[in-house]
Short mmCIF file of N, CA, C and O in Angstrom, two decimals:
data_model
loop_
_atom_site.label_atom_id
_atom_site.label_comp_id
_atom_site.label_asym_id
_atom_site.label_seq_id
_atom_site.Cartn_x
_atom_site.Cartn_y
_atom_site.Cartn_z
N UNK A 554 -80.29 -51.75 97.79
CA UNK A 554 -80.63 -50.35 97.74
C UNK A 554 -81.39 -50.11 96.44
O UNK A 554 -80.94 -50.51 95.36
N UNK A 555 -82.55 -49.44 96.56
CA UNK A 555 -83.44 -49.67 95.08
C UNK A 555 -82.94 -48.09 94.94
O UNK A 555 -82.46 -47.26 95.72
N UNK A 556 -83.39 -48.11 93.28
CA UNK A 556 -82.79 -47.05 92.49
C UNK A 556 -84.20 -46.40 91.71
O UNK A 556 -84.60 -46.68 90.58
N UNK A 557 -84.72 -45.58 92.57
CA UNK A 557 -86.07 -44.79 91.86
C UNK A 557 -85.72 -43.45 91.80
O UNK A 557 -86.63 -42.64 91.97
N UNK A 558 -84.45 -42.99 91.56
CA UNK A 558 -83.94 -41.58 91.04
C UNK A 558 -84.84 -41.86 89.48
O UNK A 558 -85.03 -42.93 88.92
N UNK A 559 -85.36 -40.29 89.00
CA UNK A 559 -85.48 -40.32 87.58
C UNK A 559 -84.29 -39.28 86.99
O UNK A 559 -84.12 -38.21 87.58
N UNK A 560 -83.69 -39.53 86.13
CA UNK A 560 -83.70 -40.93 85.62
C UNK A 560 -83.10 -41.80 86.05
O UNK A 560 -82.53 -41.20 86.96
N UNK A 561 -82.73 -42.90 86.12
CA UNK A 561 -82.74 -44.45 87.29
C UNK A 561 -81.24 -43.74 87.28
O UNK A 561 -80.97 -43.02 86.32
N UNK A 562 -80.25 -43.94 88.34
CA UNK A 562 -78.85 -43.92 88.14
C UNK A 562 -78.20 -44.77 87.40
O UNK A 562 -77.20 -44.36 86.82
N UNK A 563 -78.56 -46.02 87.25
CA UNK A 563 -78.11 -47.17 86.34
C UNK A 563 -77.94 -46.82 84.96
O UNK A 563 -77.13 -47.29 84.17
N UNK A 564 -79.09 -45.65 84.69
CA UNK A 564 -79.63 -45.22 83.11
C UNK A 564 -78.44 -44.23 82.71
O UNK A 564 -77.93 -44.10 81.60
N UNK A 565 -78.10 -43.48 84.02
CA UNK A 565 -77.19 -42.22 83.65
C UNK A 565 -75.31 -42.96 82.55
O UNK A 565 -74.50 -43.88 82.67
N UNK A 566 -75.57 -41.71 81.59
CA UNK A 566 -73.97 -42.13 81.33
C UNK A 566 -73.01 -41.68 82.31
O UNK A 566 -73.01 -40.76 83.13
N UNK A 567 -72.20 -42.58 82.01
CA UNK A 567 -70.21 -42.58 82.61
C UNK A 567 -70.32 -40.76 83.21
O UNK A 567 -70.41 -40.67 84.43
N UNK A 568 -70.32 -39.81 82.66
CA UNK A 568 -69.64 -38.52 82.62
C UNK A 568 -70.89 -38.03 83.86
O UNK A 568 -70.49 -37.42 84.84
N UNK A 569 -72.50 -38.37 83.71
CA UNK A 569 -72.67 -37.80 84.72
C UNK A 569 -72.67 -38.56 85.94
O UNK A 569 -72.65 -37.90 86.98
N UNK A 570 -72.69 -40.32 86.06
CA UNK A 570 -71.91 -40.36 87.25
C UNK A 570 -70.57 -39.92 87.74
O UNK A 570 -70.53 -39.61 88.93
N UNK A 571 -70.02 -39.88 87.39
CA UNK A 571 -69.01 -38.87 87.62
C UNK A 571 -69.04 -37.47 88.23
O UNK A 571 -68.36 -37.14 89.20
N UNK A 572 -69.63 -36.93 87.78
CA UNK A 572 -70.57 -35.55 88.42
C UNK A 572 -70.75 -35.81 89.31
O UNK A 572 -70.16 -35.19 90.20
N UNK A 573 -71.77 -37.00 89.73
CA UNK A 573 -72.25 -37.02 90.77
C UNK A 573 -70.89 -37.48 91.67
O UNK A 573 -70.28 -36.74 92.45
N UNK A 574 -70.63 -38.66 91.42
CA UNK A 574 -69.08 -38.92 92.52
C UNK A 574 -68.14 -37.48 93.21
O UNK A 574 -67.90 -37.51 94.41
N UNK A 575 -67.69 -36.34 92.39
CA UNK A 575 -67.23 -35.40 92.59
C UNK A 575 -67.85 -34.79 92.99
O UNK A 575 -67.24 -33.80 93.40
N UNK A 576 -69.52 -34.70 93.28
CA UNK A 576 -69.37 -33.96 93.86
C UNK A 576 -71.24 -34.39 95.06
O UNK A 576 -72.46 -34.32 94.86
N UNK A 577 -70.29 -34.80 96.21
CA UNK A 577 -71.23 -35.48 97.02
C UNK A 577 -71.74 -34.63 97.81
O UNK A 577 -72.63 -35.18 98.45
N UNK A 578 -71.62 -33.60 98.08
CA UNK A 578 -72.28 -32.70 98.77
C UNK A 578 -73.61 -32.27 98.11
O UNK A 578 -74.60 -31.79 98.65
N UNK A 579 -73.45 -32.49 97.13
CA UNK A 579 -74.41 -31.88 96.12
C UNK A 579 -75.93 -32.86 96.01
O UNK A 579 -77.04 -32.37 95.78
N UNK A 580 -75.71 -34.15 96.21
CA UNK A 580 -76.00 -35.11 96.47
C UNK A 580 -76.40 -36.10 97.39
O UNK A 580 -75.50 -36.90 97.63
N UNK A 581 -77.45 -36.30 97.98
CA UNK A 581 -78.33 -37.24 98.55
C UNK A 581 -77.19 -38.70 98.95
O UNK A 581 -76.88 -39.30 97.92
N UNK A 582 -76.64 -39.24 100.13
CA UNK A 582 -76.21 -40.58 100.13
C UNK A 582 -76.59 -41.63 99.27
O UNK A 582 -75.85 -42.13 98.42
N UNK A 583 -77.85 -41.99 99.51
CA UNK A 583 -78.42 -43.20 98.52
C UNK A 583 -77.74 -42.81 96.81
O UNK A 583 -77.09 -43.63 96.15
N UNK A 584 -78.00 -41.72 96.47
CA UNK A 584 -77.25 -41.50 95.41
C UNK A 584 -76.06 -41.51 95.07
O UNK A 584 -75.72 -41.76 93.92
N UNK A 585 -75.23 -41.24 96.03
CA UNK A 585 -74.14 -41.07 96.13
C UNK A 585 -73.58 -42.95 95.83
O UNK A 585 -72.90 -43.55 94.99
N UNK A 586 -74.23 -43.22 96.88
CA UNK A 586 -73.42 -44.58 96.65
C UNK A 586 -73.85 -45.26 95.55
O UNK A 586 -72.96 -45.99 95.11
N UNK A 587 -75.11 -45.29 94.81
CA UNK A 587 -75.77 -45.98 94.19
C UNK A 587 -74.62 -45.47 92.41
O UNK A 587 -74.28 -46.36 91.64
N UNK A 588 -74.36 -44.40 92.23
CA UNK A 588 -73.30 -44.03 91.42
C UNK A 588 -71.77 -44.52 91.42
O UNK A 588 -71.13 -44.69 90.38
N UNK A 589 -71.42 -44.67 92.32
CA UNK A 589 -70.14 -45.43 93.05
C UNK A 589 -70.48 -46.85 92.83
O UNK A 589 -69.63 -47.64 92.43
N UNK A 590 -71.39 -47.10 93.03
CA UNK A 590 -71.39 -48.65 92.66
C UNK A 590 -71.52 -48.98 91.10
O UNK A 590 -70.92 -49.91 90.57
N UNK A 591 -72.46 -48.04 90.38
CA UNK A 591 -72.34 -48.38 89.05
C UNK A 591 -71.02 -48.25 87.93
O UNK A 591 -70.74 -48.88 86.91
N UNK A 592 -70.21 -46.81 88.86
CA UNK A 592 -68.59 -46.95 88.44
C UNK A 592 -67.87 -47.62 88.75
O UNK A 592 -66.70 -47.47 88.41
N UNK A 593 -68.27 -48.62 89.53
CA UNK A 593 -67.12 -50.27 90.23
C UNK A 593 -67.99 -50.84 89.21
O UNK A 593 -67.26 -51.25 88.31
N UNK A 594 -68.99 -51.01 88.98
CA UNK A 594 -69.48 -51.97 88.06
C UNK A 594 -68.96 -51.93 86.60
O UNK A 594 -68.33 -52.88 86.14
N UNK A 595 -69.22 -50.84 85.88
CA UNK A 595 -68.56 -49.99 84.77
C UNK A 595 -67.21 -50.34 84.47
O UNK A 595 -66.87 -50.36 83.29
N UNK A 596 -66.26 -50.64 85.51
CA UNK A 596 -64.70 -50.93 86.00
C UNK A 596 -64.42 -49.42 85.34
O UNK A 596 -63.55 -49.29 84.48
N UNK A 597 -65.08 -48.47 85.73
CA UNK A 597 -64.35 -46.74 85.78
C UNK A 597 -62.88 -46.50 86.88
O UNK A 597 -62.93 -46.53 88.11
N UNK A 598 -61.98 -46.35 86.26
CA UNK A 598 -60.83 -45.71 87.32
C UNK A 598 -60.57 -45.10 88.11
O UNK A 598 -60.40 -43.89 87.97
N UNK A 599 -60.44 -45.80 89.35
CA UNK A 599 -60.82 -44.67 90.12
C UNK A 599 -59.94 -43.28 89.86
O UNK A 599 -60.36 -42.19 90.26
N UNK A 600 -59.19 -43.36 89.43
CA UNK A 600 -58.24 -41.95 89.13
C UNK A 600 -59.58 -40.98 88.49
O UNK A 600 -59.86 -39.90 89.02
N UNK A 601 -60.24 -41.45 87.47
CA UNK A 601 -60.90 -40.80 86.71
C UNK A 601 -62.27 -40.21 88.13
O UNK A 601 -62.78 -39.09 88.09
N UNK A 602 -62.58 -41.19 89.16
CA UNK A 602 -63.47 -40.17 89.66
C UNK A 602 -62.81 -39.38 90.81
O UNK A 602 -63.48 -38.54 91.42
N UNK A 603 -61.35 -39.66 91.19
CA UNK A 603 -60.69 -38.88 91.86
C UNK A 603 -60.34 -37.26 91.18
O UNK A 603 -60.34 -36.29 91.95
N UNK A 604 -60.05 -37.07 89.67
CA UNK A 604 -60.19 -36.34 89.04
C UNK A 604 -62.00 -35.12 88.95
O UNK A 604 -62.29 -33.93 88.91
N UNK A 605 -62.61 -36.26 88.95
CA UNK A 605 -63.86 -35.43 88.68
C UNK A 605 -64.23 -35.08 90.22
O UNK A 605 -65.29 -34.47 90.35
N UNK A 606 -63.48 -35.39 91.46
CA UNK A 606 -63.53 -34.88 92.71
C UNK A 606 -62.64 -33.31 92.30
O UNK A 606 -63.15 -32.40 92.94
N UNK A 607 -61.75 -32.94 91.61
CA UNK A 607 -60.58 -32.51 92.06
C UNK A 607 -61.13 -31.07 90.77
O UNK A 607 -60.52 -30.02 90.60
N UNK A 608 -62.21 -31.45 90.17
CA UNK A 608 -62.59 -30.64 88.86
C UNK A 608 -63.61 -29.99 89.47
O UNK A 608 -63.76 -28.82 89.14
N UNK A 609 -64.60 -30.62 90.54
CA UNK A 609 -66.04 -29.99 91.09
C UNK A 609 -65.25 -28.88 92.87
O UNK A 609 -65.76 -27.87 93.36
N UNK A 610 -63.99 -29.59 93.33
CA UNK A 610 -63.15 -28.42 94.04
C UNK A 610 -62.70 -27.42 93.48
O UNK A 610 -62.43 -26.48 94.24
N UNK A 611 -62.50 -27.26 92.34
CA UNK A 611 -61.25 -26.02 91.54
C UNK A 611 -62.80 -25.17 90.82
O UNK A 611 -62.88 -23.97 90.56
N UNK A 612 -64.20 -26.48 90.59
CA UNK A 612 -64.92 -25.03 90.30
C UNK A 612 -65.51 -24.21 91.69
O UNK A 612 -65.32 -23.00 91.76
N UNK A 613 -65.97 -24.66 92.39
CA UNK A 613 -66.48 -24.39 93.94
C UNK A 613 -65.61 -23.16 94.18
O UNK A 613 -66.18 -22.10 94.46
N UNK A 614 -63.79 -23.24 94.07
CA UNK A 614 -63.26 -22.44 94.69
C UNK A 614 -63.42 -21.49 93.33
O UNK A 614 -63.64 -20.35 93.74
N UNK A 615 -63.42 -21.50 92.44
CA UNK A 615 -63.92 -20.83 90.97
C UNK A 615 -64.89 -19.96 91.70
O UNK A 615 -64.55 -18.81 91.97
N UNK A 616 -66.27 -20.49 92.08
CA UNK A 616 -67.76 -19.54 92.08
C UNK A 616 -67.28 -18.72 92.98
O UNK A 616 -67.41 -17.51 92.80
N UNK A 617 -66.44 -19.41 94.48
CA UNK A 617 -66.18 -18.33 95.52
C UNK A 617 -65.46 -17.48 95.32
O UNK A 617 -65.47 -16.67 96.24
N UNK A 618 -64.66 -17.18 94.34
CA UNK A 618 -63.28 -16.15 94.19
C UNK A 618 -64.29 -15.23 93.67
O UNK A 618 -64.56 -14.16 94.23
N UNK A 619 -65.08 -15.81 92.18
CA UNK A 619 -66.07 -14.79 92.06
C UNK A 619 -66.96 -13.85 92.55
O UNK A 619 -67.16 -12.69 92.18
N UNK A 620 -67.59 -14.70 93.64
CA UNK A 620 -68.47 -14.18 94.73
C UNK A 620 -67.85 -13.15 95.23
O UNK A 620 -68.36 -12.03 95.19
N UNK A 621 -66.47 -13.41 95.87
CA UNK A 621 -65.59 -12.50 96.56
C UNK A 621 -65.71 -11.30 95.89
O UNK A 621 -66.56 -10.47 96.23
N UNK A 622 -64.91 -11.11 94.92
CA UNK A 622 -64.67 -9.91 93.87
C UNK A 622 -65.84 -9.50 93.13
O UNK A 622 -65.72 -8.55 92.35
N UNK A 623 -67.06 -10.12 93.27
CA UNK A 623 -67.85 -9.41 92.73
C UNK A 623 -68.38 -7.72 93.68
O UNK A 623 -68.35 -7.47 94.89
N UNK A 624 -68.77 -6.96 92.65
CA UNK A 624 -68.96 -5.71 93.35
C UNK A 624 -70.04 -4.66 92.41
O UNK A 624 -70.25 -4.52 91.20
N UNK A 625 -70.43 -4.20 93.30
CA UNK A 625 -71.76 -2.87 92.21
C UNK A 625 -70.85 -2.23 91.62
O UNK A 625 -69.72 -1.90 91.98
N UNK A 626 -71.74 -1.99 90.20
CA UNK A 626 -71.38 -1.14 88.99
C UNK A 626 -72.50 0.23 88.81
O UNK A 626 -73.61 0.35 89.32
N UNK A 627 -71.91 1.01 88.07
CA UNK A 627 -72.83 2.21 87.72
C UNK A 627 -74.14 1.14 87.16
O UNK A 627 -75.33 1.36 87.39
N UNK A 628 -73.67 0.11 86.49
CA UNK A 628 -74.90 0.03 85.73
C UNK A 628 -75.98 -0.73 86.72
O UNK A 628 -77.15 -1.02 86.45
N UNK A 629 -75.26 -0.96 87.93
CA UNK A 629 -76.04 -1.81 89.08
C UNK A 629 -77.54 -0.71 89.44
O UNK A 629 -78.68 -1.07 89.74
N UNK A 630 -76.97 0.77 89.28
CA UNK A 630 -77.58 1.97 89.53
C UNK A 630 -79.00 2.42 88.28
O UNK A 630 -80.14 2.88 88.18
N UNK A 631 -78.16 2.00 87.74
CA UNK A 631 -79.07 3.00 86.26
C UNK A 631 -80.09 2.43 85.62
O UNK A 631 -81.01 3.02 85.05
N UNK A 632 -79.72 0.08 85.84
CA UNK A 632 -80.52 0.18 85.33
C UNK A 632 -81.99 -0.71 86.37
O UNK A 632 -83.07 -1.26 86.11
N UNK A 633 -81.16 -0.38 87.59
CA UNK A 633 -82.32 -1.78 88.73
C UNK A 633 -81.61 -0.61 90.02
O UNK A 633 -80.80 -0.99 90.87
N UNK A 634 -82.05 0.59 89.91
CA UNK A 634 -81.87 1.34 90.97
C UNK A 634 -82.51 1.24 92.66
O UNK A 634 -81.92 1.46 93.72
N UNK A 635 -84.02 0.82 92.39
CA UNK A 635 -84.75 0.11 93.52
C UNK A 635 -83.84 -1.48 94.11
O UNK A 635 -83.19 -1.54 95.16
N UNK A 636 -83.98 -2.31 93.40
CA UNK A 636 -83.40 -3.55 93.35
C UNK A 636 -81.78 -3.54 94.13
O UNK A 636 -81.41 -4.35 94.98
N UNK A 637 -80.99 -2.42 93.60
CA UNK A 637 -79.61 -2.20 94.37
C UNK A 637 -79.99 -1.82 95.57
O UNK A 637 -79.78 -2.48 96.59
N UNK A 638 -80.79 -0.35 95.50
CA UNK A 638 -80.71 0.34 96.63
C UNK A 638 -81.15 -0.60 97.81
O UNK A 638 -80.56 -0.66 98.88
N UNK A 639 -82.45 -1.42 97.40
CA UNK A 639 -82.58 -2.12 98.13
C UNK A 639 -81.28 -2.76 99.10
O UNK A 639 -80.73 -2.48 100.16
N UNK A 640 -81.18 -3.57 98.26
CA UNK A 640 -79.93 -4.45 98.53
C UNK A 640 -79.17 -3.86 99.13
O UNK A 640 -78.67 -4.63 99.95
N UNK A 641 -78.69 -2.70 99.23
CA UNK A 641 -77.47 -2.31 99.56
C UNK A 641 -78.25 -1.71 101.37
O UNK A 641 -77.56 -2.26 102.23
N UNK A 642 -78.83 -1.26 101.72
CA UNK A 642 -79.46 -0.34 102.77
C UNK A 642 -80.32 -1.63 103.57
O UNK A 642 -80.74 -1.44 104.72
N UNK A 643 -80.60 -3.26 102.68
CA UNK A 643 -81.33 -3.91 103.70
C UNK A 643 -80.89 -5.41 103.74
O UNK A 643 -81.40 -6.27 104.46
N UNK A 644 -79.95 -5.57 102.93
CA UNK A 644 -79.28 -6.89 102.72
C UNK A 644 -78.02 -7.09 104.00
O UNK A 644 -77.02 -6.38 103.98
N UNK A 645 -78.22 -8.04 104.98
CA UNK A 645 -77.08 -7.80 105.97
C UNK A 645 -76.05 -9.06 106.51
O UNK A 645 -75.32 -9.34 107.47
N UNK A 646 -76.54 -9.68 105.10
CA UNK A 646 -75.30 -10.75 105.05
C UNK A 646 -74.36 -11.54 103.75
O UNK A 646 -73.87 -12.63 103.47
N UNK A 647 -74.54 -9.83 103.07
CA UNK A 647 -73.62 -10.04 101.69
C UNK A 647 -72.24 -11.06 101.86
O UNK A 647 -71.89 -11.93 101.07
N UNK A 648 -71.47 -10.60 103.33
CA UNK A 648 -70.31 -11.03 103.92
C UNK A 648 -70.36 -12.51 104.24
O UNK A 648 -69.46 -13.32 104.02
N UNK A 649 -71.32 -12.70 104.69
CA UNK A 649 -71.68 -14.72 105.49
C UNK A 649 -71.83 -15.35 103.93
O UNK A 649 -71.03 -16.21 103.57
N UNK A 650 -72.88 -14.87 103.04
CA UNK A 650 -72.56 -15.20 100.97
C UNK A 650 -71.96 -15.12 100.73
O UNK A 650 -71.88 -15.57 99.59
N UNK A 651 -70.36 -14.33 101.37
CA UNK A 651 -68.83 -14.40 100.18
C UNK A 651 -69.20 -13.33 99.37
O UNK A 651 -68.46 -13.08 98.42
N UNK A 652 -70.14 -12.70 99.53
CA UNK A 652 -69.71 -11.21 98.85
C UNK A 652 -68.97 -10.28 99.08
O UNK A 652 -69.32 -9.11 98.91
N UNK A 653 -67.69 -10.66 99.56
CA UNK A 653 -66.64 -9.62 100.45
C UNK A 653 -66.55 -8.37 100.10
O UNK A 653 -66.70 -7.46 100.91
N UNK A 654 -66.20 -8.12 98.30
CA UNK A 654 -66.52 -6.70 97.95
C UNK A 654 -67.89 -6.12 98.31
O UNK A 654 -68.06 -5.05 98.89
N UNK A 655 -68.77 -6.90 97.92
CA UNK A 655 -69.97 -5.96 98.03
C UNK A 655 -70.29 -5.22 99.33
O UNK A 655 -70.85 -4.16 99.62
N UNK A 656 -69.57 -6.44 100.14
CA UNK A 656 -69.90 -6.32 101.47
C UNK A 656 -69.73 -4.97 101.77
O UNK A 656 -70.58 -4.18 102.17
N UNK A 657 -67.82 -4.67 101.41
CA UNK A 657 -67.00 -3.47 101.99
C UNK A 657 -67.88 -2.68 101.33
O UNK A 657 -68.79 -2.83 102.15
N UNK A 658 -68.38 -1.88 100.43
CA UNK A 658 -68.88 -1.24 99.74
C UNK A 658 -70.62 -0.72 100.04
O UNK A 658 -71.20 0.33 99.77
N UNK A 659 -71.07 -1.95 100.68
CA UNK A 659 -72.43 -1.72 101.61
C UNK A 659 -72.27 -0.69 102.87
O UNK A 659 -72.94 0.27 103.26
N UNK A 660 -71.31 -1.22 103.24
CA UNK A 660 -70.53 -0.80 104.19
C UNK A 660 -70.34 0.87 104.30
O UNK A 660 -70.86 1.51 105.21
N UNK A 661 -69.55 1.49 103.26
CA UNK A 661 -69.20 2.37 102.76
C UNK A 661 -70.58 3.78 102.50
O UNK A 661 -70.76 4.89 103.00
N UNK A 662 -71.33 2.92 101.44
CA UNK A 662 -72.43 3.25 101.25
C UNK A 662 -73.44 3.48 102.31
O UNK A 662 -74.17 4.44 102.07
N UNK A 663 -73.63 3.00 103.20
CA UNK A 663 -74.33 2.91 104.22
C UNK A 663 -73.85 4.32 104.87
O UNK A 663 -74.55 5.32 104.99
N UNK A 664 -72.42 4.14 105.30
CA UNK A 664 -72.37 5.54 106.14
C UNK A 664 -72.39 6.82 105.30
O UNK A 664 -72.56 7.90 105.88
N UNK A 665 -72.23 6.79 104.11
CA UNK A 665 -72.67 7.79 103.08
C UNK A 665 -73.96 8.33 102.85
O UNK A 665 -74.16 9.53 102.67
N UNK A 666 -75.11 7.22 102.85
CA UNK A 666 -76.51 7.51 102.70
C UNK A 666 -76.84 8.27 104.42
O UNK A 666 -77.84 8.98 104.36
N UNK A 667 -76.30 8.24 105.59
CA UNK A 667 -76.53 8.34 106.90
C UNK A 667 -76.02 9.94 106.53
O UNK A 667 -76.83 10.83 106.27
N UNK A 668 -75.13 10.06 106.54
CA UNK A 668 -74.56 11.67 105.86
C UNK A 668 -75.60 12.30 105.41
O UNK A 668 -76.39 12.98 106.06
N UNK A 669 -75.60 12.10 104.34
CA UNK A 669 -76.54 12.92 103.36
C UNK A 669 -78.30 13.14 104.21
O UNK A 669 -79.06 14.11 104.23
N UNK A 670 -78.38 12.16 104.65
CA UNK A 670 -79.92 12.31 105.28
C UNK A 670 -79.74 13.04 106.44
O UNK A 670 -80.70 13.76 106.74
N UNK A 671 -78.44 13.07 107.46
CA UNK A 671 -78.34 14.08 108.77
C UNK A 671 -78.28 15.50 107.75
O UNK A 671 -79.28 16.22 107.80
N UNK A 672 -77.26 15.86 106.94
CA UNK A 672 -77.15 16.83 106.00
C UNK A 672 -78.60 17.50 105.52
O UNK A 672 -79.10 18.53 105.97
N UNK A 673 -79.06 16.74 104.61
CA UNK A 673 -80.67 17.18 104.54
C UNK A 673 -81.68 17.55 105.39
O UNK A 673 -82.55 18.38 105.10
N UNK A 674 -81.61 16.97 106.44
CA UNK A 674 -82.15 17.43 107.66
C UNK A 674 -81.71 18.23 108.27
O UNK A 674 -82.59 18.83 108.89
N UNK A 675 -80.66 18.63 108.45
CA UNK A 675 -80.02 19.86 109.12
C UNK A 675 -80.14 21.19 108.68
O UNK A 675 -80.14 22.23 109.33
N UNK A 676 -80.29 20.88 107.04
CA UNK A 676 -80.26 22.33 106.27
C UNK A 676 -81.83 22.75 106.16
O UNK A 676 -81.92 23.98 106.21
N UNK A 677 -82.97 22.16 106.04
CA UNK A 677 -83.82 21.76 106.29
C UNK A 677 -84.55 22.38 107.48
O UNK A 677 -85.61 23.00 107.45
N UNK A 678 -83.74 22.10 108.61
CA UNK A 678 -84.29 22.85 110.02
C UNK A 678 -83.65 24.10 110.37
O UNK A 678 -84.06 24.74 111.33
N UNK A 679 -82.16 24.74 109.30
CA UNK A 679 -81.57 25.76 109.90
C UNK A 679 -82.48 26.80 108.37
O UNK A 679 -82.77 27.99 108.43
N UNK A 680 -82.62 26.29 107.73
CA UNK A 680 -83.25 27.60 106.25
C UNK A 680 -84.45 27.76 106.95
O UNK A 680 -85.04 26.86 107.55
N UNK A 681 -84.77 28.89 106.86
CA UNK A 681 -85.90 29.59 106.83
C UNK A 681 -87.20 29.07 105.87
O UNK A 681 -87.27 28.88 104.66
N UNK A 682 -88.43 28.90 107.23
CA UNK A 682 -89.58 28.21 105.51
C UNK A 682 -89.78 29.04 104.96
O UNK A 682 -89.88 30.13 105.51
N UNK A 683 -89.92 28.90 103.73
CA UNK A 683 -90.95 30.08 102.71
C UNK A 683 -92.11 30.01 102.93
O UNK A 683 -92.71 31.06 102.69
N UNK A 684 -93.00 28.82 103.46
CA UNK A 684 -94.27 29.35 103.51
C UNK A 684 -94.89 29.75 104.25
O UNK A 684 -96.02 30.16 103.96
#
């Protein structure tokens, strides 16, 4: 199996094969194995890349908890008001990304902005024009 990753995998230190071992999804097969072989070569433990499996799971479930609980702020408003609004009125798979809060809150928002625009329109067609 030839090794024309730059930089060569052979070249990489101990810590980022390791990286790579933990985390194979992330990662191309040929690479995958071509790292695995240089940590049998290395005589690395396997405990040590069972570990760096068990460090790239606990962050993964790390980004997703985040993802989850992340949610709009006033300052989401004040200071990228286009950019939210956007998002919020045309984005329709915050939920399938693990944005669960944002999601509920699109959600929310959505039938709020629907309000206000029947509302505006209603008052709109019952006032009298001035001109």
């Amino acid at each position: 199996m030839t090794d024309d990753f730059k930089p060569s995998i052979k070249s990489r230190t101990t810590e980022e094969l390791l990286a790579i071992a933990g985390a194979p999804k992330k990662w191309n097969e040929r690479a995958l194995k071509l790292a695995l072989n240089e940590l049998y070569n290395r005589k690395v433990d396997t405990k040590l890349i069972d570990h760096a499996k068990y460090v790239e799971k606990r962050q993964l479930e790390f980004e997703a908890l985040q993802k989850a609980t992340k949610s709009y702020q006033i300052s989401d408003f004040i200071f990228n008001l286009k950019g939210t609004l956007f998002e919020l009125i045309f984005t329709w798979e915050l939920k399938k990304d693990g944005y669960l809060l944002k999601a509920q809150q699109q959600k929310t928002f959505r039938i709020s902005l629907i309000v206000v625009i029947l509302l505006v329109y209603l008052l709109k067609e019952l006032l009298p024009s001035t001109t």
